[in-house]
Amino acid sequence: MPATGRLTQRKLAPWLFLAPGLIMFMVYVIIPIFQSMWISFYDWDGLGEARWIGTANYVELVDDDAFYTALKNNVIWLVLYMLAVPAGLLIAIFLNQTITGMRLYKSLFFFPFVISQVVVGLMFSWFYAPNFGLFYSLIEWLTGSGVAILADDRYVTYGIIAAGLWPQIAYVMILYLTGLNNVAPDQVEAARLDGAKGWRMLWYVILPQLRPATFIAVVVTLLGALRSFDLVSIMTAGGPFGSSRVLSYYMFEQALSEYGYRMGYGAAIAVVLFAIMMIFISGFIWKMWRDETER
Amino acid sequence: MVHLARGALALTAALLMTTAASAQQRVLTFTTDNNDPAPKAAWEQLVADFEAENPDVDVQMNIMDREAYKTAIRNFLTTDPPDVANWYPANRMAPFVSAGLFLDISDVYAENDLTTKLASTLPIVTQDGKQWMVPYTYYQWGMYFNRTVYDQVGATIPATWEEFLANCEKFKAAGIDCLTTGSSQLWPIAGIFDYLNLRTNGYEFHKALTNGEVAWTDDRVRATFAEWAKVLPYTTANHAAIDWQDAVPLIVQGKAANYVMGNFAVAAFKEGGMTDETLGFLPFPTINADVPRAEEAPTDAVFIPAGAKNVDDAKKFMAYVARADVQTKLNAALGQLPVNADATVGEDPFLKAGFEMLSTTPGGIAQFFDRDAPAEMAKVGMEGFQEFMVRPENLDAILDRLEKSRARIYQ
């Protein structure tokens, strides 16, 4: 009897320890995902009775120009946000030296990641502001006529991405700086004896050792690009006329903003965004799983 | 032991006192978005006066940020409703009334004879034959202008749209924006559209359009946009990057001449240093002389949420806010117009001009685009207006999109 008791205990214990985390994860992540999918089949203003309309929300989405604008902007975000990875690496390598006051320089470069995204957004809004913004004045001085980035549907998304890149580069830089600390000095020494330097040293010796850092940097940057919401909300609120909207902001606008009384439609957008994220997330999970089982 | 007993006694006494206090004073919670300095002070005064008249009621006012309030209201009405709150009548209250979140206050109207005293706004607070809100203020919209720059370029105060556009030529030559606005929050340009539409097609058309009875691709809508196109070259170029407060300095500093705005902007102009001598107000110029003049005057109101705990005192508060003397005092402090027919209008020249203009309006008084039209239509509509202002060449695509939205929203 004691033997079986110990066995059930051994079987049960891990689950008991996991239970709080699992329950939280179920309540706050898994169940809401399915609830969102469920709501996306309804016409619901968030207050009154919900009405089942089947796939009508998705049918409308396919024919919605605003949805395609948001989708296109998400793709631009994904592509351009990736610049944070090489830029962060460059700064990290540049900062990975031993000179006096290096800690101060490092913290200065890291500064944008510490301040809130809202503050970043406000600072860049002023930077771009017509008539008195630094960037506006610079363009005016160079070309004779200023461009109000945030009021121009052609440039607005790029302007917001530039603001987003600033803290993101700092984040990637920190990831690479810790990675560079772990680069084996003996390998560098050996490579140097073999005559490697400059680009070849970086490409064949340093970068392979930075692979874990690169992986994390790519993951956080990709997800950061897809989650981009706060900057859009602070800097333009999706405008002018919706040209800087991304999917997450469009979902918020439809379901939760001042004029948003369409929970079902917002949920449908969320489901599409989730599907896009799933492509990347499952890719990452598959890679991590493969790496772990190979070892 | 003695100490302990004395302590226990003191505690019991304290508990008794608090219960005694709460038995004497009933709490009335009031959530509001009047967070600008002047309206905030005006409401604090009103609450103090109400408490003085009803010593047994303790009003707890909870002031929220104006923009955040617009989304927060749905949360607090469904989860933890106050006893009194403020909101906008007409189409903005409709979804809440339909969802059963407002309390029917028809009895307050009947007992206090409000159906006659607040007759002018009765249609916009009535839904399903019952009254849901008590309006306390309204204010005119129109054209605010800088008299100094008018003198500087030798422009005369325009009565017609042609005269206005002729002035614009003069302002342009002097490097001054003839018309300014800030469209990043979208609603200011809805005022421009409404006025152009009211002057081109009249009030009945405005009503039909916001009720979804007219196609957006209709030629009359195109006529409105054609008038708008005439003034676009003279409009502040980067309006989409700024909000309405950012455009105020342009008027104050004489970089722009005219601003289509609500009367609440007068406080901002004067804060910037303008006076009754340099700031001017004129009704929006006439476009089509055959159309009876109609104006825009949004109304603000208070209501009782369906989940209110202290309904009796909340109804007392409703009746109080509706009273003529209370509305006179409140609106004198707000710098706006009282709704109660027996109330008196303040001495401010802009208020008098507004009251004069509104009380002689033959055509009808519109609320505002985003209050007359359902929320979803208002949103896509105002976005379309902004796109038109930046890319007038997209007009056909914009109108097609609005028409598609109309077909879905009003079904």
PDB file of N, CA, C and O in Angstrom, chain A residues 90-148:
ATOM      1  N   LEU A  90      24.938  45.801 -34.526  1.00  0.00           N
ATOM      2  CA  LEU A  90      25.989  46.768 -34.845  1.00  0.00           C
ATOM      3  C   LEU A  90      26.348  47.591 -33.612  1.00  0.00           C
ATOM      4  O   LEU A  90      27.514  47.728 -33.248  1.00  0.00           O
ATOM      5  N   ILE A  91      25.324  48.101 -32.949  1.00  0.00           N
ATOM      6  CA  ILE A  91      25.587  48.948 -31.778  1.00  0.00           C
ATOM      7  C   ILE A  91      26.205  48.118 -30.659  1.00  0.00           C
ATOM      8  O   ILE A  91      27.115  48.564 -29.956  1.00  0.00           O
ATOM      9  N   ALA A  92      25.729  46.871 -30.517  1.00  0.00           N
ATOM     10  CA  ALA A  92      26.269  46.015 -29.462  1.00  0.00           C
ATOM     11  C   ALA A  92      27.753  45.769 -29.683  1.00  0.00           C
ATOM     12  O   ALA A  92      28.561  45.840 -28.744  1.00  0.00           O
ATOM     13  N   ILE A  93      28.138  45.483 -30.917  1.00  0.00           N
ATOM     14  CA  ILE A  93      29.551  45.236 -31.203  1.00  0.00           C
ATOM     15  C   ILE A  93      30.364  46.498 -30.946  1.00  0.00           C
ATOM     16  O   ILE A  93      31.438  46.470 -30.356  1.00  0.00           O
ATOM     17  N   PHE A  94      29.773  47.614 -31.346  1.00  0.00           N
ATOM     18  CA  PHE A  94      30.440  48.896 -31.149  1.00  0.00           C
ATOM     19  C   PHE A  94      30.643  49.194 -29.667  1.00  0.00           C
ATOM     20  O   PHE A  94      31.671  49.745 -29.263  1.00  0.00           O
ATOM     21  N   LEU A  95      29.679  48.790 -28.856  1.00  0.00           N
ATOM     22  CA  LEU A  95      29.740  49.106 -27.428  1.00  0.00           C
ATOM     23  C   LEU A  95      30.502  48.053 -26.635  1.00  0.00           C
ATOM     24  O   LEU A  95      30.737  48.227 -25.448  1.00  0.00           O
ATOM     25  N   ASN A  96      30.865  46.931 -27.287  1.00  0.00           N
ATOM     26  CA  ASN A  96      31.488  45.836 -26.569  1.00  0.00           C
ATOM     27  C   ASN A  96      33.001  46.072 -26.480  1.00  0.00           C
ATOM     28  O   ASN A  96      33.793  45.298 -26.967  1.00  0.00           O
ATOM     29  N   GLN A  97      33.402  47.181 -25.883  1.00  0.00           N
ATOM     30  CA  GLN A  97      34.810  47.488 -25.722  1.00  0.00           C
ATOM     31  C   GLN A  97      35.039  47.867 -24.276  1.00  0.00           C
ATOM     32  O   GLN A  97      34.112  48.177 -23.548  1.00  0.00           O
ATOM     33  N   THR A  98      36.292  47.840 -23.877  1.00  0.00           N
ATOM     34  CA  THR A  98      36.596  48.248 -22.514  1.00  0.00           C
ATOM     35  C   THR A  98      37.305  49.590 -22.544  1.00  0.00           C
ATOM     36  O   THR A  98      38.511  49.672 -22.774  1.00  0.00           O
ATOM     37  N   ILE A  99      36.546  50.618 -22.417  1.00  0.00           N
ATOM     38  CA  ILE A  99      37.123  51.944 -22.236  1.00  0.00           C
ATOM     39  C   ILE A  99      36.421  52.600 -21.054  1.00  0.00           C
ATOM     40  O   ILE A  99      35.307  52.191 -20.695  1.00  0.00           O
ATOM     41  N   THR A 100      37.007  53.612 -20.500  1.00  0.00           N
ATOM     42  CA  THR A 100      36.400  54.232 -19.319  1.00  0.00           C
ATOM     43  C   THR A 100      35.064  54.867 -19.703  1.00  0.00           C
ATOM     44  O   THR A 100      34.916  55.454 -20.764  1.00  0.00           O
ATOM     45  N   GLY A 101      34.111  54.715 -18.800  1.00  0.00           N
ATOM     46  CA  GLY A 101      32.795  55.318 -19.011  1.00  0.00           C
ATOM     47  C   GLY A 101      31.904  54.500 -19.926  1.00  0.00           C
ATOM     48  O   GLY A 101      30.838  54.946 -20.327  1.00  0.00           O
ATOM     49  N   MET A 102      32.316  53.260 -20.259  1.00  0.00           N
ATOM     50  CA  MET A 102      31.534  52.444 -21.183  1.00  0.00           C
ATOM     51  C   MET A 102      30.140  52.160 -20.622  1.00  0.00           C
ATOM     52  O   MET A 102      29.157  52.163 -21.359  1.00  0.00           O
ATOM     53  N   ARG A 103      30.068  51.958 -19.308  1.00  0.00           N
ATOM     54  CA  ARG A 103      28.770  51.673 -18.704  1.00  0.00           C
ATOM     55  C   ARG A 103      27.797  52.821 -18.948  1.00  0.00           C
ATOM     56  O   ARG A 103      26.616  52.609 -19.203  1.00  0.00           O
ATOM     57  N   LEU A 104      28.338  54.020 -18.868  1.00  0.00           N
ATOM     58  CA  LEU A 104      27.491  55.197 -19.085  1.00  0.00           C
ATOM     59  C   LEU A 104      26.960  55.197 -20.516  1.00  0.00           C
ATOM     60  O   LEU A 104      25.765  55.385 -20.758  1.00  0.00           O
ATOM     61  N   TYR A 105      27.840  54.953 -21.489  1.00  0.00           N
ATOM     62  CA  TYR A 105      27.394  54.944 -22.893  1.00  0.00           C
ATOM     63  C   TYR A 105      26.358  53.860 -23.131  1.00  0.00           C
ATOM     64  O   TYR A 105      25.352  54.064 -23.806  1.00  0.00           O
ATOM     65  N   LYS A 106      26.650  52.684 -22.524  1.00  0.00           N
ATOM     66  CA  LYS A 106      25.697  51.580 -22.685  1.00  0.00           C
ATOM     67  C   LYS A 106      24.332  51.975 -22.151  1.00  0.00           C
ATOM     68  O   LYS A 106      23.298  51.753 -22.783  1.00  0.00           O
ATOM     69  N   SER A 107      24.306  52.581 -20.971  1.00  0.00           N
ATOM     70  CA  SER A 107      23.001  52.932 -20.388  1.00  0.00           C
ATOM     71  C   SER A 107      22.328  54.020 -21.221  1.00  0.00           C
ATOM     72  O   SER A 107      21.112  54.039 -21.343  1.00  0.00           O
ATOM     73  N   LEU A 108      23.119  54.894 -21.829  1.00  0.00           N
ATOM     74  CA  LEU A 108      22.508  55.914 -22.686  1.00  0.00           C
ATOM     75  C   LEU A 108      21.844  55.263 -23.897  1.00  0.00           C
ATOM     76  O   LEU A 108      20.746  55.633 -24.286  1.00  0.00           O
ATOM     77  N   PHE A 109      22.526  54.264 -24.477  1.00  0.00           N
ATOM     78  CA  PHE A 109      21.937  53.582 -25.627  1.00  0.00           C
ATOM     79  C   PHE A 109      20.711  52.765 -25.224  1.00  0.00           C
ATOM     80  O   PHE A 109      19.794  52.569 -26.001  1.00  0.00           O
ATOM     81  N   PHE A 110      20.723  52.288 -23.972  1.00  0.00           N
ATOM     82  CA  PHE A 110      19.624  51.452 -23.515  1.00  0.00           C
ATOM     83  C   PHE A 110      18.417  52.290 -23.082  1.00  0.00           C
ATOM     84  O   PHE A 110      17.305  51.798 -23.013  1.00  0.00           O
ATOM     85  N   PHE A 111      18.672  53.564 -22.862  1.00  0.00           N
ATOM     86  CA  PHE A 111      17.658  54.482 -22.342  1.00  0.00           C
ATOM     87  C   PHE A 111      16.284  54.403 -23.047  1.00  0.00           C
ATOM     88  O   PHE A 111      15.265  54.303 -22.383  1.00  0.00           O
ATOM     89  N   PRO A 112      16.236  54.421 -24.404  1.00  0.00           N
ATOM     90  CA  PRO A 112      14.911  54.406 -25.039  1.00  0.00           C
ATOM     91  C   PRO A 112      14.061  53.196 -24.695  1.00  0.00           C
ATOM     92  O   PRO A 112      12.836  53.274 -24.728  1.00  0.00           O
ATOM     93  N   PHE A 113      14.706  52.072 -24.350  1.00  0.00           N
ATOM     94  CA  PHE A 113      13.902  50.906 -24.014  1.00  0.00           C
ATOM     95  C   PHE A 113      13.295  51.042 -22.622  1.00  0.00           C
ATOM     96  O   PHE A 113      12.261  50.448 -22.332  1.00  0.00           O
ATOM     97  N   VAL A 114      13.929  51.837 -21.782  1.00  0.00           N
ATOM     98  CA  VAL A 114      13.453  51.974 -20.407  1.00  0.00           C
ATOM     99  C   VAL A 114      12.219  52.868 -20.348  1.00  0.00           C
ATOM    100  O   VAL A 114      11.300  52.620 -19.580  1.00  0.00           O
ATOM    101  N   ILE A 115      12.184  53.909 -21.191  1.00  0.00           N
ATOM    102  CA  ILE A 115      11.040  54.806 -21.114  1.00  0.00           C
ATOM    103  C   ILE A 115       9.826  54.165 -21.786  1.00  0.00           C
ATOM    104  O   ILE A 115       9.943  53.326 -22.676  1.00  0.00           O
ATOM    105  N   SER A 116       8.672  54.602 -21.332  1.00  0.00           N
ATOM    106  CA  SER A 116       7.417  54.012 -21.797  1.00  0.00           C
ATOM    107  C   SER A 116       7.183  54.296 -23.282  1.00  0.00           C
ATOM    108  O   SER A 116       7.600  55.329 -23.813  1.00  0.00           O
ATOM    109  N   GLN A 117       6.504  53.354 -23.939  1.00  0.00           N
ATOM    110  CA  GLN A 117       6.181  53.521 -25.361  1.00  0.00           C
ATOM    111  C   GLN A 117       5.347  54.778 -25.590  1.00  0.00           C
ATOM    112  O   GLN A 117       5.452  55.421 -26.617  1.00  0.00           O
ATOM    113  N   VAL A 118       4.527  55.110 -24.605  1.00  0.00           N
ATOM    114  CA  VAL A 118       3.686  56.297 -24.734  1.00  0.00           C
ATOM    115  C   VAL A 118       4.565  57.542 -24.838  1.00  0.00           C
ATOM    116  O   VAL A 118       4.342  58.424 -25.670  1.00  0.00           O
ATOM    117  N   VAL A 119       5.600  57.577 -24.008  1.00  0.00           N
ATOM    118  CA  VAL A 119       6.507  58.724 -24.035  1.00  0.00           C
ATOM    119  C   VAL A 119       7.259  58.758 -25.370  1.00  0.00           C
ATOM    120  O   VAL A 119       7.426  59.822 -25.975  1.00  0.00           O
ATOM    121  N   VAL A 120       7.704  57.585 -25.826  1.00  0.00           N
ATOM    122  CA  VAL A 120       8.377  57.522 -27.125  1.00  0.00           C
ATOM    123  C   VAL A 120       7.461  58.099 -28.208  1.00  0.00           C
ATOM    124  O   VAL A 120       7.875  58.921 -29.031  1.00  0.00           O
ATOM    125  N   GLY A 121       6.209  57.677 -28.181  1.00  0.00           N
ATOM    126  CA  GLY A 121       5.253  58.154 -29.177  1.00  0.00           C
ATOM    127  C   GLY A 121       5.081  59.659 -29.123  1.00  0.00           C
ATOM    128  O   GLY A 121       5.093  60.338 -30.148  1.00  0.00           O
ATOM    129  N   LEU A 122       4.960  60.197 -27.915  1.00  0.00           N
ATOM    130  CA  LEU A 122       4.774  61.647 -27.774  1.00  0.00           C
ATOM    131  C   LEU A 122       6.003  62.397 -28.274  1.00  0.00           C
ATOM    132  O   LEU A 122       5.894  63.399 -28.985  1.00  0.00           O
ATOM    133  N   MET A 123       7.190  61.884 -27.911  1.00  0.00           N
ATOM    134  CA  MET A 123       8.420  62.557 -28.336  1.00  0.00           C
ATOM    135  C   MET A 123       8.512  62.606 -29.853  1.00  0.00           C
ATOM    136  O   MET A 123       8.838  63.644 -30.434  1.00  0.00           O
ATOM    137  N   PHE A 124       8.206  61.485 -30.496  1.00  0.00           N
ATOM    138  CA  PHE A 124       8.280  61.467 -31.967  1.00  0.00           C
ATOM    139  C   PHE A 124       7.168  62.309 -32.591  1.00  0.00           C
ATOM    140  O   PHE A 124       7.368  62.878 -33.657  1.00  0.00           O
ATOM    141  N   SER A 125       6.020  62.389 -31.921  1.00  0.00           N
ATOM    142  CA  SER A 125       4.955  63.249 -32.449  1.00  0.00           C
ATOM    143  C   SER A 125       5.436  64.692 -32.506  1.00  0.00           C
ATOM    144  O   SER A 125       5.185  65.412 -33.475  1.00  0.00           O
ATOM    145  N   TRP A 126       6.130  65.116 -31.467  1.00  0.00           N
ATOM    146  CA  TRP A 126       6.650  66.490 -31.455  1.00  0.00           C
ATOM    147  C   TRP A 126       7.770  66.647 -32.462  1.00  0.00           C
ATOM    148  O   TRP A 126       7.914  67.686 -33.098  1.00  0.00           O
ATOM    149  N   PHE A 127       8.579  65.619 -32.574  1.00  0.00           N
ATOM    150  CA  PHE A 127       9.674  65.597 -33.532  1.00  0.00           C
ATOM    151  C   PHE A 127       9.140  65.834 -34.949  1.00  0.00           C
ATOM    152  O   PHE A 127       9.695  66.591 -35.741  1.00  0.00           O
ATOM    153  N   TYR A 128       7.993  65.220 -35.250  1.00  0.00           N
ATOM    154  CA  TYR A 128       7.395  65.335 -36.597  1.00  0.00           C
ATOM    155  C   TYR A 128       6.435  66.520 -36.719  1.00  0.00           C
ATOM    156  O   TYR A 128       5.945  66.801 -37.808  1.00  0.00           O
ATOM    157  N   ALA A 129       6.126  67.168 -35.587  1.00  0.00           N
ATOM    158  CA  ALA A 129       5.026  68.147 -35.590  1.00  0.00           C
ATOM    159  C   ALA A 129       5.249  69.255 -36.609  1.00  0.00           C
ATOM    160  O   ALA A 129       6.353  69.793 -36.715  1.00  0.00           O
ATOM    161  N   PRO A 130       4.212  69.587 -37.385  1.00  0.00           N
ATOM    162  CA  PRO A 130       4.357  70.660 -38.366  1.00  0.00           C
ATOM    163  C   PRO A 130       4.681  71.978 -37.683  1.00  0.00           C
ATOM    164  O   PRO A 130       4.227  72.240 -36.570  1.00  0.00           O
ATOM    165  N   ASN A 131       5.465  72.782 -38.352  1.00  0.00           N
ATOM    166  CA  ASN A 131       5.823  74.158 -37.953  1.00  0.00           C
ATOM    167  C   ASN A 131       6.871  74.268 -36.847  1.00  0.00           C
ATOM    168  O   ASN A 131       7.711  75.137 -36.901  1.00  0.00           O
ATOM    169  N   PHE A 132       6.854  73.379 -35.841  1.00  0.00           N
ATOM    170  CA  PHE A 132       7.892  73.538 -34.825  1.00  0.00           C
ATOM    171  C   PHE A 132       8.702  72.274 -34.580  1.00  0.00           C
ATOM    172  O   PHE A 132       9.694  72.307 -33.882  1.00  0.00           O
ATOM    173  N   GLY A 133       8.313  71.134 -35.146  1.00  0.00           N
ATOM    174  CA  GLY A 133       9.023  69.881 -34.927  1.00  0.00           C
ATOM    175  C   GLY A 133      10.419  69.924 -35.544  1.00  0.00           C
ATOM    176  O   GLY A 133      10.634  70.525 -36.585  1.00  0.00           O
ATOM    177  N   LEU A 134      11.374  69.243 -34.868  1.00  0.00           N
ATOM    178  CA  LEU A 134      12.758  69.219 -35.362  1.00  0.00           C
ATOM    179  C   LEU A 134      12.851  68.650 -36.768  1.00  0.00           C
ATOM    180  O   LEU A 134      13.472  69.234 -37.656  1.00  0.00           O
ATOM    181  N   PHE A 135      12.220  67.495 -36.955  1.00  0.00           N
ATOM    182  CA  PHE A 135      12.306  66.820 -38.243  1.00  0.00           C
ATOM    183  C   PHE A 135      11.653  67.661 -39.334  1.00  0.00           C
ATOM    184  O   PHE A 135      12.193  67.812 -40.431  1.00  0.00           O
ATOM    185  N   TYR A 136      10.498  68.244 -38.995  1.00  0.00           N
ATOM    186  CA  TYR A 136       9.791  69.089 -39.957  1.00  0.00           C
ATOM    187  C   TYR A 136      10.674  70.264 -40.372  1.00  0.00           C
ATOM    188  O   TYR A 136      10.826  70.567 -41.558  1.00  0.00           O
ATOM    189  N   SER A 137      11.294  70.904 -39.377  1.00  0.00           N
ATOM    190  CA  SER A 137      12.143  72.064 -39.679  1.00  0.00           C
ATOM    191  C   SER A 137      13.338  71.653 -40.526  1.00  0.00           C
ATOM    192  O   SER A 137      13.744  72.375 -41.431  1.00  0.00           O
ATOM    193  N   LEU A 138      13.881  70.466 -40.211  1.00  0.00           N
ATOM    194  CA  LEU A 138      15.037  69.975 -40.970  1.00  0.00           C
ATOM    195  C   LEU A 138      14.673  69.794 -42.434  1.00  0.00           C
ATOM    196  O   LEU A 138      15.387  70.262 -43.341  1.00  0.00           O
ATOM    197  N   ILE A 139      13.529  69.129 -42.685  1.00  0.00           N
ATOM    198  CA  ILE A 139      13.090  68.910 -44.059  1.00  0.00           C
ATOM    199  C   ILE A 139      12.811  70.244 -44.748  1.00  0.00           C
ATOM    200  O   ILE A 139      13.162  70.453 -45.917  1.00  0.00           O
ATOM    201  N   GLU A 140      12.227  71.154 -43.998  1.00  0.00           N
ATOM    202  CA  GLU A 140      11.910  72.461 -44.557  1.00  0.00           C
ATOM    203  C   GLU A 140      13.192  73.183 -44.965  1.00  0.00           C
ATOM    204  O   GLU A 140      13.283  73.810 -46.025  1.00  0.00           O
ATOM    205  N   TRP A 141      14.219  73.048 -44.127  1.00  0.00           N
ATOM    206  CA  TRP A 141      15.502  73.718 -44.387  1.00  0.00           C
ATOM    207  C   TRP A 141      16.187  73.077 -45.591  1.00  0.00           C
ATOM    208  O   TRP A 141      16.812  73.750 -46.409  1.00  0.00           O
ATOM    209  N   LEU A 142      16.032  71.757 -45.729  1.00  0.00           N
ATOM    210  CA  LEU A 142      16.698  71.044 -46.819  1.00  0.00           C
ATOM    211  C   LEU A 142      15.983  71.240 -48.153  1.00  0.00           C
ATOM    212  O   LEU A 142      16.630  71.473 -49.180  1.00  0.00           O
ATOM    213  N   THR A 143      14.650  71.132 -48.127  1.00  0.00           N
ATOM    214  CA  THR A 143      13.926  71.098 -49.403  1.00  0.00           C
ATOM    215  C   THR A 143      13.086  72.347 -49.654  1.00  0.00           C
ATOM    216  O   THR A 143      12.571  72.524 -50.753  1.00  0.00           O
ATOM    217  N   GLY A 144      12.922  73.176 -48.645  1.00  0.00           N
ATOM    218  CA  GLY A 144      12.148  74.391 -48.853  1.00  0.00           C
ATOM    219  C   GLY A 144      10.713  74.270 -48.388  1.00  0.00           C
ATOM    220  O   GLY A 144      10.074  75.274 -48.080  1.00  0.00           O
ATOM    221  N   SER A 145      10.173  73.038 -48.361  1.00  0.00           N
ATOM    222  CA  SER A 145       8.808  72.889 -47.832  1.00  0.00           C
ATOM    223  C   SER A 145       8.764  71.693 -46.895  1.00  0.00           C
ATOM    224  O   SER A 145       9.302  70.635 -47.205  1.00  0.00           O
ATOM    225  N   GLY A 146       8.160  71.906 -45.738  1.00  0.00           N
ATOM    226  CA  GLY A 146       8.129  70.854 -44.727  1.00  0.00           C
ATOM    227  C   GLY A 146       7.112  69.771 -45.044  1.00  0.00           C
ATOM    228  O   GLY A 146       6.173  69.989 -45.812  1.00  0.00           O
ATOM    229  N   VAL A 147       7.331  68.600 -44.473  1.00  0.00           N
ATOM    230  CA  VAL A 147       6.374  67.508 -44.638  1.00  0.00           C
ATOM    231  C   VAL A 147       5.879  67.108 -43.255  1.00  0.00           C
ATOM    232  O   VAL A 147       6.681  66.788 -42.378  1.00  0.00           O
ATOM    233  N   ALA A 148       4.576  67.174 -43.058  1.00  0.00           N
ATOM    234  CA  ALA A 148       4.003  66.708 -41.795  1.00  0.00           C
ATOM    235  C   ALA A 148       3.800  65.208 -41.911  1.00  0.00           C
ATOM    236  O   ALA A 148       2.798  64.743 -42.440  1.00  0.00           O
TER     237      ALA A 148
END
